[in-house]
Amino acid sequence: MATFTNQATLTYNGQTTTSNVTVGELVETLTAAKTAVVPTYDPDGRVTYVISLVNSGAAPLTGLTVTDDLGGYTFNGATVYPLSYTAGSVRYYQNGVLQTAPTVTAGPPLVFTGITVPAGGNAVIAYEAAPTAAAPRSAEGLVTNTATATGAGLVNPVTATETVSPTAAPRLSISKSLSPTTVTENGQLTYTFAMQNTGNTAADAAAGAVVTDTFDPRLSGLTVTLNGTALTTPAQYTYDAATGVFATVPGVITVPAATFTQDAATGAYSVTPGTAVLTVTGTV
């Protein structure tokens, strides 16, 4: 709500007098809200945003421009953007009815032009944005971005802000290698299982991680280690020599969270995965 003042001046016979000061309020008819459909994001995922514009006035608001700053923030004297618009994703509604998509400038910043909000009605702009390399990865990270509506009929810009954060979870991968790759009968071989966690949360015992495998040919006389420490059966792993089925006990495998470093020049985050190594050695 904007306040305005006014004062009149009367001039006569070389004299000047002023009136009292009147004060009024100009009621703003447009309100805005911005919501992320899901308040968290994955590094390789997308965020769906919904901007809602409500016009409480008796006249439509036409030709508005809505600008999204895509979460831009200052880093080492430069502006970096943790979000990028997903081309072709915008949907535009008036009073719930799908309209022709507005003109989009991907930016950054992201700009939608030609927005109309009907009298006594609403307009909704829904669109997707993808995290960039400058999007925080740690569980404590935040991306705050602001949408601003401007145009004729608006006394002041109308803004709405939303904040999202990285999904707090482990992100595990596993690779397997064999040594030696050629082995004689009654010879020994070692399977190595290398696990990586690129997530911002450790895969701890509560995560219940399990490594399973079926060894063919069957192995006997197993020796099992995790990060160089011997594991025992059946407390920490099981093995059926008849079928070759091997499994660690849930929660024995733990993998620390990744660490994240932001490049001083570009603002991009690099990932150093947390690791764990399981080895199984046996006789063929």
Tab-separated table of C-alpha atoms in Angstrom:
chain	number	residue	atom	x	y	z
A	1	MET	CA	0.000	0.000	0.000
A	2	ALA	CA	1.557	3.298	-1.160
A	3	THR	CA	1.068	6.600	0.654
A	4	PHE	CA	0.954	9.872	-1.269
A	5	THR	CA	0.779	13.522	-0.198
A	6	ASN	CA	-0.366	16.690	-1.922
A	7	GLN	CA	-0.201	20.395	-1.155
A	8	ALA	CA	-1.608	23.302	-3.158
A	9	THR	CA	-0.050	26.731	-3.616
A	10	LEU	CA	-2.049	29.945	-4.083
A	11	THR	CA	-0.313	33.002	-5.547
A	12	TYR	CA	-1.908	36.485	-5.662
A	13	ASN	CA	-0.694	40.104	-5.668
A	14	GLY	CA	2.878	38.917	-5.382
A	15	GLN	CA	2.087	36.822	-2.329
A	16	THR	CA	2.084	33.067	-1.900
A	17	THR	CA	0.214	30.879	0.524
A	18	THR	CA	0.024	27.119	0.782
A	19	SER	CA	-2.740	24.781	1.730
A	20	ASN	CA	-2.680	22.045	4.262
A	21	VAL	CA	-1.045	18.744	3.262
A	22	THR	CA	-3.461	16.011	2.294
A	23	VAL	CA	-2.475	12.376	2.714
A	24	GLY	CA	-3.901	9.472	0.785
A	25	GLU	CA	-3.254	5.807	0.277
A	26	LEU	CA	-3.110	4.066	-3.063
A	27	VAL	CA	-4.249	0.478	-2.680
A	28	GLU	CA	-2.175	-1.894	-4.757
A	29	THR	CA	-4.357	-4.377	-6.591
A	30	LEU	CA	-1.735	-6.959	-7.563
A	31	THR	CA	-0.286	-9.519	-5.184
A	32	ALA	CA	2.221	-12.238	-6.002
A	33	ALA	CA	3.307	-15.548	-4.533
A	34	LYS	CA	6.028	-17.912	-5.651
A	35	THR	CA	6.212	-21.597	-4.745
A	36	ALA	CA	8.510	-24.486	-5.570
A	37	VAL	CA	6.443	-27.630	-6.114
A	38	VAL	CA	9.159	-29.559	-4.258
A	39	PRO	CA	11.344	-27.494	-1.896
A	40	THR	CA	14.506	-29.509	-2.566
A	41	TYR	CA	16.600	-30.205	-5.657
A	42	ASP	CA	18.990	-32.850	-6.943
A	43	PRO	CA	22.153	-31.778	-8.799
A	44	ASP	CA	20.927	-33.448	-11.987
A	45	GLY	CA	17.248	-32.668	-11.443
A	46	ARG	CA	14.897	-29.748	-11.978
A	47	VAL	CA	12.882	-27.374	-9.831
A	48	THR	CA	9.307	-26.559	-10.835
A	49	TYR	CA	8.274	-23.043	-9.838
A	50	VAL	CA	4.769	-21.594	-9.793
A	51	ILE	CA	4.231	-17.818	-9.737
A	52	SER	CA	0.679	-16.794	-8.833
A	53	LEU	CA	-0.518	-13.255	-9.602
A	54	VAL	CA	-3.862	-12.085	-8.186
A	55	ASN	CA	-5.591	-8.896	-9.351
A	56	SER	CA	-8.132	-7.572	-6.864
A	57	GLY	CA	-8.908	-4.526	-9.014
A	58	ALA	CA	-11.814	-3.802	-11.343
A	59	ALA	CA	-9.592	-3.438	-14.420
A	60	PRO	CA	-7.282	-5.985	-16.031
A	61	LEU	CA	-3.541	-5.520	-15.705
A	62	THR	CA	-2.026	-5.954	-19.149
A	63	GLY	CA	1.441	-5.996	-20.638
A	64	LEU	CA	3.161	-6.946	-17.410
A	65	THR	CA	6.724	-8.217	-17.257
A	66	VAL	CA	7.735	-10.868	-14.737
A	67	THR	CA	11.454	-11.249	-14.062
A	68	ASP	CA	13.083	-14.108	-12.152
A	69	ASP	CA	16.615	-13.490	-10.921
A	70	LEU	CA	17.374	-17.252	-11.046
A	71	GLY	CA	18.911	-17.015	-7.600
A	72	GLY	CA	21.852	-14.900	-8.747
A	73	TYR	CA	24.282	-14.081	-5.951
A	74	THR	CA	27.581	-12.263	-5.617
A	75	PHE	CA	30.654	-14.476	-5.338
A	76	ASN	CA	34.142	-12.969	-5.289
A	77	GLY	CA	32.864	-9.790	-6.908
A	78	ALA	CA	30.950	-11.481	-9.734
A	79	THR	CA	27.344	-12.596	-10.065
A	80	VAL	CA	26.833	-16.325	-10.461
A	81	TYR	CA	23.531	-18.049	-11.141
A	82	PRO	CA	22.627	-21.351	-9.469
A	83	LEU	CA	19.628	-21.938	-11.754
A	84	SER	CA	19.014	-21.950	-15.496
A	85	TYR	CA	15.650	-21.890	-17.251
A	86	THR	CA	14.564	-25.133	-18.928
A	87	ALA	CA	13.638	-24.151	-22.486
A	88	GLY	CA	10.027	-24.730	-23.466
A	89	SER	CA	8.863	-25.531	-19.942
A	90	VAL	CA	6.671	-22.469	-19.293
A	91	ARG	CA	2.904	-22.811	-18.898
A	92	TYR	CA	0.722	-19.702	-18.542
A	93	TYR	CA	-2.840	-19.675	-17.217
A	94	GLN	CA	-5.521	-17.034	-16.739
A	95	ASN	CA	-8.237	-17.999	-14.264
A	96	GLY	CA	-7.172	-21.614	-14.671
A	97	VAL	CA	-7.353	-21.640	-18.486
A	98	LEU	CA	-4.161	-22.438	-20.395
A	99	GLN	CA	-2.999	-19.546	-22.583
A	100	THR	CA	-0.467	-19.119	-25.350
A	101	ALA	CA	2.992	-19.131	-23.803
A	102	PRO	CA	4.389	-15.671	-23.102
A	103	THR	CA	7.565	-14.375	-24.682
A	104	VAL	CA	10.527	-15.780	-22.769
A	105	THR	CA	14.041	-14.406	-22.456
A	106	ALA	CA	16.059	-17.167	-20.826
A	107	GLY	CA	18.638	-14.771	-19.414
A	108	PRO	CA	19.864	-14.731	-16.762
A	109	PRO	CA	17.776	-13.103	-15.512
A	110	LEU	CA	14.726	-14.974	-16.799
A	111	VAL	CA	12.045	-12.650	-18.221
A	112	PHE	CA	8.406	-13.332	-19.170
A	113	THR	CA	6.730	-10.515	-21.104
A	114	GLY	CA	3.158	-9.857	-22.188
A	115	ILE	CA	1.503	-11.125	-19.010
A	116	THR	CA	-2.150	-10.195	-18.408
A	117	VAL	CA	-3.946	-10.621	-15.098
A	118	PRO	CA	-7.746	-10.392	-15.519
A	119	ALA	CA	-9.812	-8.017	-13.400
A	120	GLY	CA	-10.768	-9.760	-10.185
A	121	GLY	CA	-8.865	-12.808	-11.389
A	122	ASN	CA	-5.494	-14.454	-11.461
A	123	ALA	CA	-2.654	-15.528	-13.689
A	124	VAL	CA	-0.266	-18.402	-13.071
A	125	ILE	CA	3.162	-18.912	-14.611
A	126	ALA	CA	4.675	-22.366	-14.109
A	127	TYR	CA	8.132	-23.295	-15.361
A	128	GLU	CA	11.181	-25.423	-14.657
A	129	ALA	CA	14.742	-24.484	-13.802
A	130	ALA	CA	17.772	-26.750	-13.558
A	131	PRO	CA	20.544	-26.389	-10.971
A	132	THR	CA	23.815	-25.185	-12.473
A	133	ALA	CA	27.368	-25.873	-11.345
A	134	ALA	CA	27.022	-22.813	-9.078
A	135	ALA	CA	24.130	-24.338	-7.136
A	136	PRO	CA	25.129	-25.250	-3.564
A	137	ARG	CA	25.551	-28.975	-2.939
A	138	SER	CA	25.951	-29.211	0.835
A	139	ALA	CA	22.935	-30.052	2.975
A	140	GLU	CA	23.058	-26.544	4.478
A	141	GLY	CA	23.016	-24.792	1.090
A	142	LEU	CA	20.159	-22.576	-0.056
A	143	VAL	CA	19.014	-21.092	-3.351
A	144	THR	CA	16.791	-18.054	-2.896
A	145	ASN	CA	15.301	-16.466	-5.976
A	146	THR	CA	12.882	-13.623	-6.460
A	147	ALA	CA	10.252	-12.973	-9.104
A	148	THR	CA	9.337	-9.338	-9.786
A	149	ALA	CA	6.276	-8.088	-11.673
A	150	THR	CA	6.438	-4.645	-13.301
A	151	GLY	CA	4.375	-2.722	-15.806
A	152	ALA	CA	1.648	-0.172	-16.432
A	153	GLY	CA	-0.954	-0.012	-13.708
A	154	LEU	CA	1.478	-0.955	-10.964
A	155	VAL	CA	2.579	1.742	-8.560
A	156	ASN	CA	5.539	-0.302	-7.371
A	157	PRO	CA	7.169	-3.545	-8.487
A	158	VAL	CA	5.522	-6.576	-6.893
A	159	THR	CA	7.879	-9.304	-5.684
A	160	ALA	CA	7.676	-12.875	-4.452
A	161	THR	CA	10.523	-15.026	-3.159
A	162	GLU	CA	11.067	-18.755	-2.748
A	163	THR	CA	13.926	-20.743	-1.230
A	164	VAL	CA	14.960	-24.297	-2.077
A	165	SER	CA	17.784	-26.452	-0.753
A	166	PRO	CA	19.752	-29.473	-1.964
A	167	THR	CA	18.228	-32.845	-1.202
A	168	ALA	CA	19.946	-34.197	1.902
A	169	ALA	CA	20.786	-37.767	0.929
A	170	PRO	CA	23.642	-40.069	-0.026
A	171	ARG	CA	24.181	-40.742	-3.750
A	172	LEU	CA	26.008	-44.027	-4.096
A	173	SER	CA	27.680	-45.755	-7.012
A	174	ILE	CA	29.716	-48.951	-7.162
A	175	SER	CA	32.317	-50.427	-9.492
A	176	LYS	CA	33.817	-53.903	-9.440
A	177	SER	CA	37.222	-55.159	-10.506
A	178	LEU	CA	38.949	-58.533	-10.550
A	179	SER	CA	42.590	-59.400	-9.884
A	180	PRO	CA	44.160	-61.294	-11.446
A	181	THR	CA	41.997	-61.502	-14.534
A	182	THR	CA	43.532	-64.862	-15.416
A	183	VAL	CA	43.660	-67.486	-12.675
A	184	THR	CA	44.487	-71.191	-12.565
A	185	GLU	CA	42.437	-73.838	-10.836
A	186	ASN	CA	42.919	-73.722	-7.058
A	187	GLY	CA	44.348	-70.253	-7.524
A	188	GLN	CA	43.357	-67.156	-5.575
A	189	LEU	CA	41.512	-64.165	-6.912
A	190	THR	CA	40.269	-60.929	-5.393
A	191	TYR	CA	37.116	-59.014	-6.179
A	192	THR	CA	37.309	-55.328	-5.288
A	193	PHE	CA	34.131	-53.297	-4.875
A	194	ALA	CA	34.789	-49.541	-4.938
A	195	MET	CA	31.915	-47.432	-3.649
A	196	GLN	CA	31.548	-43.676	-4.030
A	197	ASN	CA	29.161	-41.263	-2.373
A	198	THR	CA	28.637	-37.981	-4.246
A	199	GLY	CA	25.789	-36.999	-1.942
A	200	ASN	CA	25.877	-34.475	0.874
A	201	THR	CA	24.928	-37.025	3.536
A	202	ALA	CA	26.871	-40.056	4.711
A	203	ALA	CA	25.523	-43.510	3.978
A	204	ASP	CA	25.689	-44.549	7.615
A	205	ALA	CA	24.529	-47.736	9.301
A	206	ALA	CA	20.943	-46.473	9.293
A	207	ALA	CA	21.033	-46.357	5.485
A	208	GLY	CA	21.344	-50.139	5.511
A	209	ALA	CA	23.664	-50.399	2.505
A	210	VAL	CA	24.252	-53.978	1.341
A	211	VAL	CA	26.655	-55.387	-1.252
A	212	THR	CA	25.518	-58.663	-2.808
A	213	ASP	CA	27.121	-60.807	-5.474
A	214	THR	CA	27.009	-64.348	-6.796
A	215	PHE	CA	30.496	-65.656	-7.413
A	216	ASP	CA	30.890	-67.930	-10.417
A	217	PRO	CA	33.127	-69.846	-10.255
A	218	ARG	CA	32.453	-70.524	-6.586
A	219	LEU	CA	35.045	-69.389	-4.065
A	220	SER	CA	36.271	-71.036	-0.903
A	221	GLY	CA	38.317	-69.834	2.039
A	222	LEU	CA	37.030	-66.269	1.838
A	223	THR	CA	38.859	-63.296	3.311
A	224	VAL	CA	36.785	-60.114	3.369
A	225	THR	CA	37.932	-56.577	4.221
A	226	LEU	CA	36.280	-53.171	4.350
A	227	ASN	CA	38.687	-50.258	3.990
A	228	GLY	CA	41.479	-52.639	4.973
A	229	THR	CA	39.767	-53.950	8.126
A	230	ALA	CA	38.837	-57.627	8.221
A	231	LEU	CA	35.137	-58.532	8.356
A	232	THR	CA	33.826	-61.646	10.055
A	233	THR	CA	31.009	-64.011	9.226
A	234	PRO	CA	28.149	-64.196	10.067
A	235	ALA	CA	28.235	-60.934	12.025
A	236	GLN	CA	29.278	-58.770	9.089
A	237	TYR	CA	28.786	-60.856	5.955
A	238	THR	CA	27.309	-64.144	4.800
A	239	TYR	CA	28.454	-66.540	2.103
A	240	ASP	CA	26.900	-69.724	0.729
A	241	ALA	CA	29.704	-71.794	-0.786
A	242	ALA	CA	27.187	-74.033	-2.544
A	243	THR	CA	25.481	-71.245	-4.470
A	244	GLY	CA	28.220	-68.614	-4.474
A	245	VAL	CA	25.848	-66.014	-2.987
A	246	PHE	CA	27.675	-63.361	-0.966
A	247	ALA	CA	26.117	-60.490	0.987
A	248	THR	CA	27.231	-57.994	3.568
A	249	VAL	CA	25.029	-57.523	6.610
A	250	PRO	CA	22.855	-54.386	6.320
A	251	GLY	CA	24.564	-51.361	7.830
A	252	VAL	CA	28.090	-52.791	7.819
A	253	ILE	CA	28.939	-50.832	4.673
A	254	THR	CA	29.181	-47.107	5.385
A	255	VAL	CA	30.359	-44.434	2.967
A	256	PRO	CA	31.132	-40.876	4.113
A	257	ALA	CA	29.522	-37.853	2.529
A	258	ALA	CA	31.212	-36.039	-0.319
A	259	THR	CA	32.973	-32.736	0.156
A	260	PHE	CA	32.319	-29.738	-2.084
A	261	THR	CA	34.675	-26.963	-3.136
A	262	GLN	CA	33.634	-23.775	-4.927
A	263	ASP	CA	36.004	-22.519	-7.614
A	264	ALA	CA	37.183	-19.014	-6.762
A	265	ALA	CA	37.084	-17.866	-10.393
A	266	THR	CA	33.885	-19.426	-11.761
A	267	GLY	CA	31.798	-20.162	-8.677
A	268	ALA	CA	31.305	-23.746	-9.874
A	269	TYR	CA	31.278	-26.495	-7.275
A	270	SER	CA	33.506	-29.548	-7.625
A	271	VAL	CA	32.773	-32.801	-5.839
A	272	THR	CA	35.185	-35.039	-3.977
A	273	PRO	CA	33.265	-38.251	-3.339
A	274	GLY	CA	33.334	-40.130	-0.082
A	275	THR	CA	34.704	-43.629	-0.671
A	276	ALA	CA	34.687	-47.126	0.751
A	277	VAL	CA	36.424	-50.247	-0.582
A	278	LEU	CA	35.274	-53.819	-0.001
A	279	THR	CA	37.524	-56.724	-1.018
A	280	VAL	CA	36.664	-60.393	-1.205
A	281	THR	CA	39.518	-62.855	-1.720
A	282	GLY	CA	39.024	-66.574	-2.203
A	283	THR	CA	40.249	-69.729	-3.857
A	284	VAL	CA	38.676	-70.911	-7.109
